[in-house]
Amino acid sequence: MKFNTQLIHGGISEDPATGAVSMPIYRASTFRQKELGAHPKWEYSRTGNPTRQALEQLIAELEGGVAGFAFASGSAAIHAAFTLFSAGDHIVVGKDVYGGTFRLINKVLKRFGLEFTTVDTSDLAAVAAAIQENTRAIYFETPTNPLLQITDIKAIAKIAKEHQLLTIVDNTFASPYNQQPLKLGADIVLHSATKYLGGHSDLVAGLAVVNSQDLADQFAFLQNSIGSQLGPDDSWLLQRGIKTLAARMRVHLENTAAIVDFLTKTPEVAKAYYPGLTDFPGHEIAARQMKHYGAMISFELQPGLSAKQFVDQLQLIGLAESLGGIESLIEVPAVMTHGSIPREIRSKTESRMS
Ligand SMILES: Cc1ncc(COP(=O)(O)O)c(C=O)c1O
């Protein structure tokens, strides 16, 4: 089945019990068991729920993986991936990541004995040099939030395999429409499904897809043990959003092309960040590993111009955190999504791109 068809007919798109063309919301916490010890397929909704399973099977197919898992948020999916590891394990992490991921790593996971080294994952030599005896995984976003930096997924997966490490990719900024990391050698792909996959700014959700049965078993165990899974109502809403991903993305891409064109011709804009620009660092890698370059753009105003004055004057484009919905949004990362990253760390990441 082709990707755009899969969006609508993939996974469990109909209710096997009734033939309903929209998978019903199974709003039940538990399922009656016919006899003691029979262990039926459905026991308790934290462990498994038919509406959630329909969504999980759909995302597994869209990313080309073995199994999918739905979580209460993208952050919960990222947290679940990091709980594969134990105190004393070391993970190499991309330098430019969503501010909430930075906070999770530095303010939560380090307290539990996980060790991290942050590197520019577009620099393959730096990634190889950061690997230690206790390294277990390489984690990164591509394109990154907010600088749209590109990392070569295939090249990182090769390095990771040589050292028996997992490659974990946050694919939120691309969506599986534009990029499928598992097909390029990654082991785990993560999404803030709050964004393109949900697509309507009306839910918060996370998804993970893994490339092996062993990882699937571990994720199922962690999802059930931690209890951060997505409820049936949001599972249904997310599946409905996913059905129109291709249609929405076509419009996103058309609008993005017009905005990028405007920004690059506007003298008040000092610099536009978009992987589709031919002189953008990583453009050639993006051209190889992405179908399209996505619909996220970052830009800097000329020195002396006020970001506050600029965003306060916008009328249709809303000042809000998030992305990937049907409305256009704008934000100032330093004081919004990335406010939890100290200024000196932020400026180091920014200077690498100038
Ligand atoms: C790249 C990326 N990953 C993860 C997250 C976290 O997702 P959520 O807000 O659904 O927890 C975000 C949120 O903005 C994000 O941009």
CSV table of C-alpha atoms and ligand atoms in Angstrom, one decimal:
chain,number,residue,atom,x,y,z
A,1,MET,CA,0.0,0.0,0.0
A,2,LYS,CA,1.3,3.5,-0.8
A,3,PHE,CA,1.9,5.9,2.1
A,4,ASN,CA,-1.0,8.2,1.3
A,5,THR,CA,-3.4,5.2,1.1
A,6,GLN,CA,-1.9,3.7,4.2
A,7,LEU,CA,-2.8,6.9,6.1
A,8,ILE,CA,-6.5,6.1,5.6
A,9,HIS,CA,-6.6,2.3,5.2
A,10,GLY,CA,-3.5,1.2,7.2
A,11,GLY,CA,-3.5,-0.1,10.7
A,12,ILE,CA,-6.9,-1.2,12.0
A,13,SER,CA,-9.0,1.3,10.1
A,14,GLU,CA,-12.4,-0.5,10.7
A,15,ASP,CA,-13.9,-2.0,13.8
A,16,PRO,CA,-13.4,-5.8,13.3
A,17,ALA,CA,-16.5,-6.4,15.6
A,18,THR,CA,-19.0,-4.4,13.6
A,19,GLY,CA,-17.4,-3.2,10.3
A,20,ALA,CA,-17.8,0.5,11.4
A,21,VAL,CA,-15.6,2.5,9.1
A,22,SER,CA,-14.4,4.6,12.0
A,23,MET,CA,-12.8,2.6,14.8
A,24,PRO,CA,-15.0,3.1,17.8
A,25,ILE,CA,-13.8,4.7,21.1
A,26,TYR,CA,-13.6,1.7,23.5
A,27,ARG,CA,-14.0,3.8,26.6
A,28,ALA,CA,-13.6,0.9,29.1
A,29,SER,CA,-11.0,0.5,31.8
A,30,THR,CA,-11.3,-3.2,32.0
A,31,PHE,CA,-12.6,-6.2,30.1
A,32,ARG,CA,-14.6,-9.1,31.5
A,33,GLN,CA,-12.7,-12.4,31.5
A,34,LYS,CA,-14.6,-15.6,30.6
A,35,GLU,CA,-12.8,-17.8,33.0
A,36,LEU,CA,-9.9,-17.7,35.5
A,37,GLY,CA,-6.5,-18.0,33.9
A,38,ALA,CA,-7.7,-17.7,30.3
A,39,HIS,CA,-5.6,-14.5,29.7
A,40,PRO,CA,-7.8,-12.9,26.9
A,41,LYS,CA,-6.4,-10.4,24.4
A,42,TRP,CA,-8.0,-7.5,26.2
A,43,GLU,CA,-7.6,-7.4,30.0
A,44,TYR,CA,-7.1,-3.8,31.3
A,45,SER,CA,-6.8,-0.6,29.3
A,46,ARG,CA,-3.4,0.5,30.6
A,47,THR,CA,-2.0,-2.7,29.2
A,48,GLY,CA,-4.0,-2.6,25.9
A,49,ASN,CA,-7.1,-0.9,24.5
A,50,PRO,CA,-8.6,-1.7,21.0
A,51,THR,CA,-8.8,2.0,20.0
A,52,ARG,CA,-5.2,2.7,21.1
A,53,GLN,CA,-4.1,-0.5,19.4
A,54,ALA,CA,-5.6,0.7,16.1
A,55,LEU,CA,-3.6,3.9,16.4
A,56,GLU,CA,-0.4,2.0,17.4
A,57,GLN,CA,-0.7,-0.4,14.5
A,58,LEU,CA,-1.2,2.6,12.1
A,59,ILE,CA,1.9,4.5,13.2
A,60,ALA,CA,4.0,1.3,13.1
A,61,GLU,CA,3.0,0.8,9.5
A,62,LEU,CA,3.5,4.5,8.6
A,63,GLU,CA,7.0,4.5,10.0
A,64,GLY,CA,7.8,1.0,8.6
A,65,GLY,CA,8.4,-0.5,12.1
A,66,VAL,CA,7.6,-3.7,14.0
A,67,ALA,CA,5.3,-2.1,16.7
A,68,GLY,CA,4.0,1.3,17.7
A,69,PHE,CA,3.2,2.7,21.2
A,70,ALA,CA,1.0,5.7,22.0
A,71,PHE,CA,1.7,7.9,25.0
A,72,ALA,CA,0.0,10.8,26.8
A,73,SER,CA,2.5,13.3,25.2
A,74,GLY,CA,5.6,13.5,23.1
A,75,SER,CA,7.5,14.0,26.3
A,76,ALA,CA,6.1,10.8,27.8
A,77,ALA,CA,7.2,8.9,24.6
A,78,ILE,CA,10.7,10.4,25.0
A,79,HIS,CA,10.8,9.5,28.7
A,80,ALA,CA,9.7,5.9,27.9
A,81,ALA,CA,12.6,5.6,25.4
A,82,PHE,CA,15.1,6.8,28.0
A,83,THR,CA,13.8,4.3,30.5
A,84,LEU,CA,15.2,1.5,28.3
A,85,PHE,CA,18.5,2.4,30.0
A,86,SER,CA,19.8,2.1,33.6
A,87,ALA,CA,21.8,4.1,36.0
A,88,GLY,CA,25.4,4.3,34.7
A,89,ASP,CA,24.4,4.1,31.1
A,90,HIS,CA,25.6,6.9,28.8
A,91,ILE,CA,23.7,8.4,25.9
A,92,VAL,CA,25.0,10.8,23.2
A,93,VAL,CA,22.4,13.5,22.6
A,94,GLY,CA,22.1,16.1,19.8
A,95,LYS,CA,22.9,19.6,20.9
A,96,ASP,CA,19.9,21.3,19.5
A,97,VAL,CA,16.8,19.6,20.9
A,98,TYR,CA,13.4,20.7,22.1
A,99,GLY,CA,13.7,22.6,25.4
A,100,GLY,CA,11.5,20.1,27.2
A,101,THR,CA,13.8,17.3,26.1
A,102,PHE,CA,16.8,19.3,27.5
A,103,ARG,CA,14.9,19.8,30.8
A,104,LEU,CA,13.9,16.1,31.0
A,105,ILE,CA,17.5,15.1,30.5
A,106,ASN,CA,19.1,17.6,32.8
A,107,LYS,CA,16.6,18.0,35.5
A,108,VAL,CA,15.0,14.6,35.7
A,109,LEU,CA,17.0,11.7,34.1
A,110,LYS,CA,20.4,12.8,35.4
A,111,ARG,CA,19.0,12.4,38.9
A,112,PHE,CA,18.4,8.7,38.2
A,113,GLY,CA,22.1,8.1,37.2
A,114,LEU,CA,21.8,8.3,33.4
A,115,GLU,CA,24.8,10.0,31.8
A,116,PHE,CA,24.6,12.3,28.7
A,117,THR,CA,27.1,14.0,26.4
A,118,THR,CA,25.7,16.6,24.1
A,119,VAL,CA,27.3,16.9,20.6
A,120,ASP,CA,26.5,18.4,17.3
A,121,THR,CA,25.2,15.2,15.6
A,122,SER,CA,25.7,16.7,12.2
A,123,ASP,CA,29.5,16.3,13.0
A,124,LEU,CA,30.0,12.6,12.6
A,125,ALA,CA,33.6,12.7,14.0
A,126,ALA,CA,32.3,14.5,17.1
A,127,VAL,CA,29.6,11.8,17.5
A,128,ALA,CA,32.2,9.0,17.2
A,129,ALA,CA,34.5,10.8,19.7
A,130,ALA,CA,31.7,11.1,22.3
A,131,ILE,CA,31.2,7.3,22.4
A,132,GLN,CA,32.4,5.8,25.7
A,133,GLU,CA,32.5,2.2,27.0
A,134,ASN,CA,29.1,2.7,28.7
A,135,THR,CA,27.4,4.4,25.8
A,136,ARG,CA,24.1,2.7,24.9
A,137,ALA,CA,22.4,5.1,22.4
A,138,ILE,CA,22.6,8.1,20.1
A,139,TYR,CA,19.6,10.4,20.4
A,140,PHE,CA,18.8,13.3,18.1
A,141,GLU,CA,16.2,15.4,16.2
A,142,THR,CA,16.4,16.0,12.5
A,143,PRO,CA,15.4,18.6,11.5
A,144,THR,CA,16.0,20.1,15.0
A,145,ASN,CA,13.8,22.3,17.0
A,146,PRO,CA,14.3,25.3,16.5
A,147,LEU,CA,17.4,25.6,14.2
A,148,LEU,CA,16.3,23.0,11.6
A,149,GLN,CA,19.7,21.4,11.7
A,150,ILE,CA,20.1,18.3,9.7
A,151,THR,CA,21.8,15.0,10.8
A,152,ASP,CA,22.6,12.2,8.5
A,153,ILE,CA,20.5,9.4,9.9
A,154,LYS,CA,22.1,6.6,7.8
A,155,ALA,CA,25.6,7.7,8.8
A,156,ILE,CA,24.7,7.9,12.5
A,157,ALA,CA,23.0,4.5,12.4
A,158,LYS,CA,26.1,3.0,10.8
A,159,ILE,CA,28.3,4.4,13.6
A,160,ALA,CA,25.8,3.2,16.2
A,161,LYS,CA,25.7,-0.3,14.8
A,162,GLU,CA,29.5,-0.5,14.8
A,163,HIS,CA,29.4,0.2,18.6
A,164,GLN,CA,26.2,-1.8,19.2
A,165,LEU,CA,24.2,1.3,20.2
A,166,LEU,CA,20.6,2.2,19.6
A,167,THR,CA,19.8,5.1,17.2
A,168,ILE,CA,16.8,7.1,18.5
A,169,VAL,CA,15.3,9.8,16.3
A,170,ASP,CA,12.7,12.4,17.2
A,171,ASN,CA,10.9,12.7,13.9
A,172,THR,CA,8.4,15.4,15.0
A,173,PHE,CA,9.7,18.1,12.7
A,174,ALA,CA,9.5,15.9,9.6
A,175,SER,CA,6.5,13.6,10.2
A,176,PRO,CA,6.6,10.2,8.5
A,177,TYR,CA,5.2,11.9,5.4
A,178,ASN,CA,8.6,13.5,4.9
A,179,GLN,CA,11.0,11.2,6.6
A,180,GLN,CA,11.1,7.6,7.8
A,181,PRO,CA,14.1,7.1,10.0
A,182,LEU,CA,13.7,3.4,10.6
A,183,LYS,CA,14.1,2.8,6.9
A,184,LEU,CA,17.4,4.7,7.1
A,185,GLY,CA,18.7,2.4,9.9
A,186,ALA,CA,17.3,4.0,13.1
A,187,ASP,CA,16.0,1.7,15.8
A,188,ILE,CA,13.4,3.9,17.5
A,189,VAL,CA,11.5,6.8,16.1
A,190,LEU,CA,9.6,9.2,18.4
A,191,HIS,CA,6.9,11.8,17.8
A,192,SER,CA,5.2,14.6,19.5
A,193,ALA,CA,2.0,13.6,17.8
A,194,THR,CA,0.6,16.9,19.3
A,195,LYS,CA,2.1,18.4,16.1
A,196,TYR,CA,1.7,17.3,12.4
A,197,LEU,CA,0.2,13.9,13.2
A,198,GLY,CA,-2.7,15.3,15.3
A,199,GLY,CA,-2.7,18.3,13.0
A,200,HIS,CA,-5.5,20.4,14.5
A,201,SER,CA,-4.0,21.7,17.8
A,202,ASP,CA,-6.7,19.9,19.7
A,203,LEU,CA,-4.8,17.2,21.5
A,204,VAL,CA,-1.5,16.3,23.3
A,205,ALA,CA,0.0,12.9,22.4
A,206,GLY,CA,3.2,11.0,21.8
A,207,LEU,CA,4.1,8.0,19.6
A,208,ALA,CA,7.0,5.7,19.5
A,209,VAL,CA,7.8,3.1,16.8
A,210,VAL,CA,10.5,0.4,17.1
A,211,ASN,CA,12.3,-1.8,14.6
A,212,SER,CA,12.6,-5.1,16.5
A,213,GLN,CA,10.4,-7.5,18.5
A,214,ASP,CA,12.9,-7.2,21.3
A,215,LEU,CA,12.4,-3.5,21.6
A,216,ALA,CA,8.7,-3.9,21.1
A,217,ASP,CA,8.6,-6.2,24.1
A,218,GLN,CA,10.6,-3.8,26.2
A,219,PHE,CA,8.4,-0.8,25.2
A,220,ALA,CA,5.2,-2.7,25.9
A,221,PHE,CA,6.6,-3.6,29.4
A,222,LEU,CA,7.6,0.0,30.1
A,223,GLN,CA,4.4,1.5,28.8
A,224,ASN,CA,2.4,-0.8,31.0
A,225,SER,CA,4.6,-0.4,34.0
A,226,ILE,CA,4.9,3.4,33.9
A,227,GLY,CA,1.3,4.0,32.8
A,228,SER,CA,1.9,7.0,30.6
A,229,GLN,CA,-0.2,5.6,27.7
A,230,LEU,CA,-2.7,7.6,25.6
A,231,GLY,CA,-6.4,7.3,26.5
A,232,PRO,CA,-9.0,6.0,24.0
A,233,ASP,CA,-10.6,9.3,23.2
A,234,ASP,CA,-7.3,11.0,22.2
A,235,SER,CA,-6.3,7.8,20.5
A,236,TRP,CA,-9.3,8.1,18.3
A,237,LEU,CA,-8.8,11.8,17.7
A,238,LEU,CA,-5.2,11.3,16.8
A,239,GLN,CA,-6.1,8.5,14.3
A,240,ARG,CA,-8.6,10.8,12.7
A,241,GLY,CA,-6.0,13.6,12.4
A,242,ILE,CA,-3.5,11.2,10.8
A,243,LYS,CA,-5.9,10.3,8.0
A,244,THR,CA,-5.5,13.8,6.5
A,245,LEU,CA,-1.7,14.1,7.0
A,246,ALA,CA,-1.0,14.0,3.2
A,247,ALA,CA,-3.7,16.5,2.3
A,248,ARG,CA,-2.6,18.9,5.1
A,249,MET,CA,1.1,18.5,4.3
A,250,ARG,CA,0.6,19.4,0.7
A,251,VAL,CA,-0.9,22.8,1.8
A,252,HIS,CA,1.7,23.2,4.5
A,253,LEU,CA,4.5,22.8,1.9
A,254,GLU,CA,2.9,25.2,-0.5
A,255,ASN,CA,2.5,27.9,2.1
A,256,THR,CA,6.0,27.3,3.4
A,257,ALA,CA,7.5,27.8,0.0
A,258,ALA,CA,5.8,31.2,-0.2
A,259,ILE,CA,6.9,32.3,3.3
A,260,VAL,CA,10.5,31.2,2.8
A,261,ASP,CA,10.5,33.1,-0.5
A,262,PHE,CA,9.2,36.2,1.3
A,263,LEU,CA,11.6,35.9,4.2
A,264,THR,CA,14.7,35.5,2.0
A,265,LYS,CA,13.7,38.6,0.0
A,266,THR,CA,12.9,40.8,3.0
A,267,PRO,CA,15.7,43.1,4.1
A,268,GLU,CA,14.6,43.2,7.8
A,269,VAL,CA,15.3,39.4,8.0
A,270,ALA,CA,19.0,38.8,8.7
A,271,LYS,CA,18.8,35.0,8.2
A,272,ALA,CA,16.3,32.3,7.4
A,273,TYR,CA,16.7,28.7,8.5
A,274,TYR,CA,15.0,26.2,6.2
A,275,PRO,CA,16.6,22.9,5.0
A,276,GLY,CA,15.1,23.4,1.6
A,277,LEU,CA,17.3,26.4,0.9
A,278,THR,CA,20.2,25.2,-1.3
A,279,ASP,CA,22.8,27.1,0.8
A,280,PHE,CA,21.5,25.8,4.1
A,281,PRO,CA,24.0,23.6,5.9
A,282,GLY,CA,22.8,20.0,5.6
A,283,HIS,CA,20.6,20.7,2.6
A,284,GLU,CA,22.1,17.9,0.5
A,285,ILE,CA,21.6,15.4,3.3
A,286,ALA,CA,18.1,16.6,3.8
A,287,ALA,CA,17.5,16.2,0.0
A,288,ARG,CA,18.7,12.6,0.3
A,289,GLN,CA,16.8,11.5,3.4
A,290,MET,CA,13.6,13.6,3.3
A,291,LYS,CA,10.8,13.5,0.7
A,292,HIS,CA,10.1,17.2,1.3
A,293,TYR,CA,11.8,19.6,3.8
A,294,GLY,CA,8.9,20.1,6.1
A,295,ALA,CA,6.9,23.2,7.0
A,296,MET,CA,8.9,24.7,9.9
A,297,ILE,CA,10.9,27.8,9.3
A,298,SER,CA,13.1,29.8,11.7
A,299,PHE,CA,14.5,33.3,11.1
A,300,GLU,CA,16.4,36.1,12.7
A,301,LEU,CA,15.5,39.7,12.4
A,302,GLN,CA,18.3,42.2,11.7
A,303,PRO,CA,20.1,43.4,14.8
A,304,GLY,CA,18.3,46.1,16.6
A,305,LEU,CA,14.8,45.0,15.4
A,306,SER,CA,12.5,43.9,18.2
A,307,ALA,CA,11.1,40.4,18.1
A,308,LYS,CA,8.3,41.5,20.5
A,309,GLN,CA,7.3,44.4,18.3
A,310,PHE,CA,7.2,42.0,15.3
A,311,VAL,CA,5.1,39.3,16.8
A,312,ASP,CA,2.8,41.7,18.5
A,313,GLN,CA,1.8,43.1,15.2
A,314,LEU,CA,0.9,39.8,13.5
A,315,GLN,CA,-2.8,39.3,13.0
A,316,LEU,CA,-3.5,35.9,11.5
A,317,ILE,CA,-0.4,34.1,12.7
A,318,GLY,CA,-0.9,33.3,16.4
A,319,LEU,CA,1.8,33.7,19.0
A,320,ALA,CA,1.7,30.2,20.6
A,321,GLU,CA,3.9,27.2,21.4
A,322,SER,CA,3.4,24.2,19.1
A,323,LEU,CA,3.4,23.5,15.4
A,324,GLY,CA,2.0,21.3,12.7
A,325,GLY,CA,-1.6,22.3,13.2
A,326,ILE,CA,-3.8,23.8,10.5
A,327,GLU,CA,-3.3,27.4,11.7
A,328,SER,CA,0.0,29.2,11.3
A,329,LEU,CA,1.8,29.9,14.6
A,330,ILE,CA,4.9,31.8,15.6
A,331,GLU,CA,7.1,31.8,18.7
A,332,VAL,CA,10.3,33.2,20.1
A,333,PRO,CA,12.1,30.0,21.4
A,334,ALA,CA,14.5,31.8,23.8
A,335,VAL,CA,11.6,33.0,26.0
A,336,MET,CA,9.0,30.2,25.1
A,337,THR,CA,9.8,26.6,24.1
A,338,HIS,CA,13.5,26.8,24.9
A,339,GLY,CA,13.3,29.1,27.9
A,340,SER,CA,14.5,26.2,30.1
A,341,ILE,CA,17.9,26.1,28.3
A,342,PRO,CA,20.5,28.5,29.8
A,343,ARG,CA,21.4,31.4,27.5
A,344,GLU,CA,25.1,30.4,27.2
A,345,ILE,CA,24.2,26.9,26.0
A,346,ARG,CA,21.7,28.4,23.5
A,347,SER,CA,24.1,30.8,22.1
A,348,LYS,CA,26.8,28.1,21.6
A,349,THR,CA,24.3,26.1,19.5
A,350,GLU,CA,23.3,29.2,17.5
A,351,SER,CA,26.9,30.2,16.7
A,352,ARG,CA,27.6,26.8,15.1
A,353,MET,CA,25.0,27.7,12.5
A,354,SER,CA,26.2,31.1,11.6
B,1,LIG,C1,10.8,18.1,18.5
B,1,LIG,C2,9.8,17.9,19.7
B,1,LIG,N1,9.9,16.8,20.4
B,1,LIG,C3,9.1,16.6,21.5
B,1,LIG,C4,8.2,17.6,21.9
B,1,LIG,C5,7.4,17.3,23.2
B,1,LIG,O1,6.1,16.9,22.8
B,1,LIG,P1,4.8,17.2,23.7
B,1,LIG,O2,4.6,18.7,23.8
B,1,LIG,O3,3.7,16.5,23.0
B,1,LIG,O4,5.1,16.6,25.0
B,1,LIG,C6,8.1,18.7,21.2
B,1,LIG,C7,7.2,19.8,21.6
B,1,LIG,O5,7.2,20.9,21.2
B,1,LIG,C8,9.0,18.9,20.1
B,1,LIG,O6,8.9,20.1,19.4
